């Protein structure tokens, strides 16, 4: 069951790819365009989101050290990316982003918490056995 929860959580976190349409608009002058400083966090979210689909596939289909390590590293990078975006939010806010309008700055901590929960699941003995069973 924890392995299924890890898979579901990973698929949920792949929703971070929703930032893809905003990448080309970074630094634009249209209403609602993200500040130029948001290009890197938007790209990071896109990579984390699209990478989540690969990580979900690894959880579902692959075993071994590479698959388990990829899950751990992807989640650690996801935490770093979300908290880095929070720091940018403090210095170059983008108040027009719909997620910030709905959730405020807590969205950065929510993403970090979900990645942290995934790390916790990945460290459980039954999940580790899933990756390393013969």
PDB file of C-alpha atoms in Angstrom:
ATOM      1  CA  UNK A   1       0.000   0.000   0.000  1.00  0.00           C
ATOM      2  CA  UNK A   2       2.765   2.569   0.741  1.00  0.00           C
ATOM      3  CA  UNK A   3       4.204   1.918  -2.729  1.00  0.00           C
ATOM      4  CA  UNK A   4       0.833   2.753  -4.292  1.00  0.00           C
ATOM      5  CA  UNK A   5       0.645   5.886  -2.137  1.00  0.00           C
ATOM      6  CA  UNK A   6       4.133   6.852  -3.352  1.00  0.00           C
ATOM      7  CA  UNK A   7       3.017   6.340  -6.953  1.00  0.00           C
ATOM      8  CA  UNK A   8      -0.139   8.434  -6.466  1.00  0.00           C
ATOM      9  CA  UNK A   9       1.795  11.182  -4.690  1.00  0.00           C
ATOM     10  CA  UNK A  10       4.360  11.233  -7.495  1.00  0.00           C
ATOM     11  CA  UNK A  11       1.612  11.559 -10.109  1.00  0.00           C
ATOM     12  CA  UNK A  12       0.078  14.403  -8.106  1.00  0.00           C
ATOM     13  CA  UNK A  13       3.440  16.176  -7.973  1.00  0.00           C
ATOM     14  CA  UNK A  14       3.815  15.819 -11.732  1.00  0.00           C
ATOM     15  CA  UNK A  15       1.139  18.523 -11.823  1.00  0.00           C
ATOM     16  CA  UNK A  16       3.974  20.975 -11.256  1.00  0.00           C
ATOM     17  CA  UNK A  17       4.376  20.795 -15.040  1.00  0.00           C
ATOM     18  CA  UNK A  18       1.427  23.199 -15.254  1.00  0.00           C
ATOM     19  CA  UNK A  19       4.014  25.981 -15.372  1.00  0.00           C
ATOM     20  CA  UNK A  20       5.107  25.062 -18.909  1.00  0.00           C
ATOM     21  CA  UNK A  21       2.811  27.615 -20.621  1.00  0.00           C
ATOM     22  CA  UNK A  22       4.192  30.413 -18.439  1.00  0.00           C
ATOM     23  CA  UNK A  23       7.849  29.862 -19.354  1.00  0.00           C
ATOM     24  CA  UNK A  24       7.611  31.705 -22.676  1.00  0.00           C
ATOM     25  CA  UNK A  25       5.772  34.570 -20.966  1.00  0.00           C
ATOM     26  CA  UNK A  26       8.445  35.200 -18.307  1.00  0.00           C
ATOM     27  CA  UNK A  27       9.521  38.828 -18.464  1.00  0.00           C
ATOM     28  CA  UNK A  28       6.673  39.733 -20.807  1.00  0.00           C
ATOM     29  CA  UNK A  29       4.719  42.950 -20.590  1.00  0.00           C
ATOM     30  CA  UNK A  30       1.190  41.561 -20.849  1.00  0.00           C
ATOM     31  CA  UNK A  31      -1.013  41.616 -17.752  1.00  0.00           C
ATOM     32  CA  UNK A  32      -0.374  38.564 -15.599  1.00  0.00           C
ATOM     33  CA  UNK A  33       2.986  37.742 -17.167  1.00  0.00           C
ATOM     34  CA  UNK A  34       5.540  36.467 -14.673  1.00  0.00           C
ATOM     35  CA  UNK A  35       8.520  38.639 -13.814  1.00  0.00           C
ATOM     36  CA  UNK A  36      11.690  37.677 -15.695  1.00  0.00           C
ATOM     37  CA  UNK A  37      13.196  36.388 -12.452  1.00  0.00           C
ATOM     38  CA  UNK A  38      10.592  33.594 -12.474  1.00  0.00           C
ATOM     39  CA  UNK A  39      12.037  31.939 -15.592  1.00  0.00           C
ATOM     40  CA  UNK A  40      14.259  29.579 -13.594  1.00  0.00           C
ATOM     41  CA  UNK A  41      11.608  28.490 -11.034  1.00  0.00           C
ATOM     42  CA  UNK A  42       9.068  27.964 -13.814  1.00  0.00           C
ATOM     43  CA  UNK A  43      11.578  25.853 -15.718  1.00  0.00           C
ATOM     44  CA  UNK A  44      12.390  23.949 -12.525  1.00  0.00           C
ATOM     45  CA  UNK A  45       8.711  23.217 -11.935  1.00  0.00           C
ATOM     46  CA  UNK A  46       8.317  22.067 -15.530  1.00  0.00           C
ATOM     47  CA  UNK A  47      11.300  19.719 -15.245  1.00  0.00           C
ATOM     48  CA  UNK A  48      10.099  18.387 -11.881  1.00  0.00           C
ATOM     49  CA  UNK A  49       6.580  17.912 -13.251  1.00  0.00           C
ATOM     50  CA  UNK A  50       7.568  16.142 -16.454  1.00  0.00           C
ATOM     51  CA  UNK A  51      10.213  14.186 -14.550  1.00  0.00           C
ATOM     52  CA  UNK A  52       7.472  13.032 -12.200  1.00  0.00           C
ATOM     53  CA  UNK A  53       5.959  10.990 -15.003  1.00  0.00           C
ATOM     54  CA  UNK A  54       9.292   9.205 -15.481  1.00  0.00           C
ATOM     55  CA  UNK A  55       9.622   8.689 -11.721  1.00  0.00           C
ATOM     56  CA  UNK A  56       6.079   7.263 -11.569  1.00  0.00           C
ATOM     57  CA  UNK A  57       7.005   4.840 -14.336  1.00  0.00           C
ATOM     58  CA  UNK A  58      10.110   3.799 -12.390  1.00  0.00           C
ATOM     59  CA  UNK A  59       8.016   3.162  -9.271  1.00  0.00           C
ATOM     60  CA  UNK A  60       5.507   1.141 -11.256  1.00  0.00           C
ATOM     61  CA  UNK A  61       7.790  -0.859 -13.557  1.00  0.00           C
ATOM     62  CA  UNK A  62      11.405  -0.846 -12.388  1.00  0.00           C
ATOM     63  CA  UNK A  63      13.379  -2.243  -9.494  1.00  0.00           C
ATOM     64  CA  UNK A  64      16.884  -1.726  -8.180  1.00  0.00           C
ATOM     65  CA  UNK A  65      19.193   0.933  -6.881  1.00  0.00           C
ATOM     66  CA  UNK A  66      18.794   3.273  -9.863  1.00  0.00           C
ATOM     67  CA  UNK A  67      15.000   3.404  -9.592  1.00  0.00           C
ATOM     68  CA  UNK A  68      14.959   3.907  -5.817  1.00  0.00           C
ATOM     69  CA  UNK A  69      17.770   6.490  -5.961  1.00  0.00           C
ATOM     70  CA  UNK A  70      15.970   8.387  -8.721  1.00  0.00           C
ATOM     71  CA  UNK A  71      12.855   8.603  -6.527  1.00  0.00           C
ATOM     72  CA  UNK A  72      14.881   9.945  -3.590  1.00  0.00           C
ATOM     73  CA  UNK A  73      16.904  12.440  -5.649  1.00  0.00           C
ATOM     74  CA  UNK A  74      13.856  13.687  -7.588  1.00  0.00           C
ATOM     75  CA  UNK A  75      11.993  14.423  -4.363  1.00  0.00           C
ATOM     76  CA  UNK A  76      15.003  16.119  -2.765  1.00  0.00           C
ATOM     77  CA  UNK A  77      15.383  18.345  -5.820  1.00  0.00           C
ATOM     78  CA  UNK A  78      11.636  19.018  -5.745  1.00  0.00           C
ATOM     79  CA  UNK A  79      11.901  20.286  -2.163  1.00  0.00           C
ATOM     80  CA  UNK A  80      14.864  22.483  -3.043  1.00  0.00           C
ATOM     81  CA  UNK A  81      13.063  23.864  -6.101  1.00  0.00           C
ATOM     82  CA  UNK A  82       9.881  24.709  -4.199  1.00  0.00           C
ATOM     83  CA  UNK A  83      11.731  26.427  -1.366  1.00  0.00           C
ATOM     84  CA  UNK A  84      13.912  28.333  -3.841  1.00  0.00           C
ATOM     85  CA  UNK A  85      10.752  29.561  -5.558  1.00  0.00           C
ATOM     86  CA  UNK A  86       9.472  30.732  -2.167  1.00  0.00           C
ATOM     87  CA  UNK A  87      12.651  32.745  -1.650  1.00  0.00           C
ATOM     88  CA  UNK A  88      12.160  34.316  -5.079  1.00  0.00           C
ATOM     89  CA  UNK A  89       8.534  35.006  -4.213  1.00  0.00           C
ATOM     90  CA  UNK A  90       9.764  37.107  -1.313  1.00  0.00           C
ATOM     91  CA  UNK A  91      12.061  39.226  -3.494  1.00  0.00           C
ATOM     92  CA  UNK A  92      10.232  39.315  -6.859  1.00  0.00           C
ATOM     93  CA  UNK A  93       6.583  38.467  -6.213  1.00  0.00           C
ATOM     94  CA  UNK A  94       4.252  37.337  -8.975  1.00  0.00           C
ATOM     95  CA  UNK A  95       0.843  38.057  -7.435  1.00  0.00           C
ATOM     96  CA  UNK A  96      -1.089  37.334 -10.639  1.00  0.00           C
ATOM     97  CA  UNK A  97      -0.255  33.594 -10.692  1.00  0.00           C
ATOM     98  CA  UNK A  98      -3.525  31.797 -10.017  1.00  0.00           C
ATOM     99  CA  UNK A  99      -1.940  29.348  -7.541  1.00  0.00           C
ATOM    100  CA  UNK A 100      -0.565  32.242  -5.475  1.00  0.00           C
ATOM    101  CA  UNK A 101      -3.962  33.941  -5.584  1.00  0.00           C
ATOM    102  CA  UNK A 102      -5.640  30.773  -4.300  1.00  0.00           C
ATOM    103  CA  UNK A 103      -3.091  29.436  -1.821  1.00  0.00           C
ATOM    104  CA  UNK A 104      -0.663  32.290  -1.218  1.00  0.00           C
ATOM    105  CA  UNK A 105       2.893  31.478  -0.222  1.00  0.00           C
ATOM    106  CA  UNK A 106       1.701  28.277   1.451  1.00  0.00           C
ATOM    107  CA  UNK A 107       1.736  26.596  -1.974  1.00  0.00           C
ATOM    108  CA  UNK A 108       5.535  26.449  -1.847  1.00  0.00           C
ATOM    109  CA  UNK A 109       5.448  24.734   1.529  1.00  0.00           C
ATOM    110  CA  UNK A 110       2.662  22.401   0.428  1.00  0.00           C
ATOM    111  CA  UNK A 111       4.753  21.209  -2.525  1.00  0.00           C
ATOM    112  CA  UNK A 112       7.733  20.738  -0.211  1.00  0.00           C
ATOM    113  CA  UNK A 113       5.600  18.816   2.266  1.00  0.00           C
ATOM    114  CA  UNK A 114       4.299  16.502  -0.461  1.00  0.00           C
ATOM    115  CA  UNK A 115       7.842  15.800  -1.633  1.00  0.00           C
ATOM    116  CA  UNK A 116       8.885  15.229   1.985  1.00  0.00           C
ATOM    117  CA  UNK A 117       6.006  12.773   2.429  1.00  0.00           C
ATOM    118  CA  UNK A 118       7.173  10.968  -0.711  1.00  0.00           C
ATOM    119  CA  UNK A 119      10.695  10.775   0.727  1.00  0.00           C
ATOM    120  CA  UNK A 120       9.280   9.333   3.924  1.00  0.00           C
ATOM    121  CA  UNK A 121       7.333   6.728   1.944  1.00  0.00           C
ATOM    122  CA  UNK A 122      10.418   5.875  -0.126  1.00  0.00           C
ATOM    123  CA  UNK A 123      12.365   5.237   3.074  1.00  0.00           C
ATOM    124  CA  UNK A 124       9.828   2.773   4.501  1.00  0.00           C
ATOM    125  CA  UNK A 125      11.108  -0.786   4.650  1.00  0.00           C
ATOM    126  CA  UNK A 126       8.220  -2.205   2.597  1.00  0.00           C
ATOM    127  CA  UNK A 127       8.829   0.333  -0.183  1.00  0.00           C
ATOM    128  CA  UNK A 128      12.568  -0.316  -0.108  1.00  0.00           C
ATOM    129  CA  UNK A 129      11.775  -4.063  -0.400  1.00  0.00           C
ATOM    130  CA  UNK A 130       9.591  -3.241  -3.436  1.00  0.00           C
ATOM    131  CA  UNK A 131      12.621  -1.811  -5.195  1.00  0.00           C
ATOM    132  CA  UNK A 132      15.153  -4.394  -4.054  1.00  0.00           C
ATOM    133  CA  UNK A 133      13.224  -7.687  -4.018  1.00  0.00           C
ATOM    134  CA  UNK A 134      14.589 -10.410  -6.252  1.00  0.00           C
TER     135      UNK A 134
END
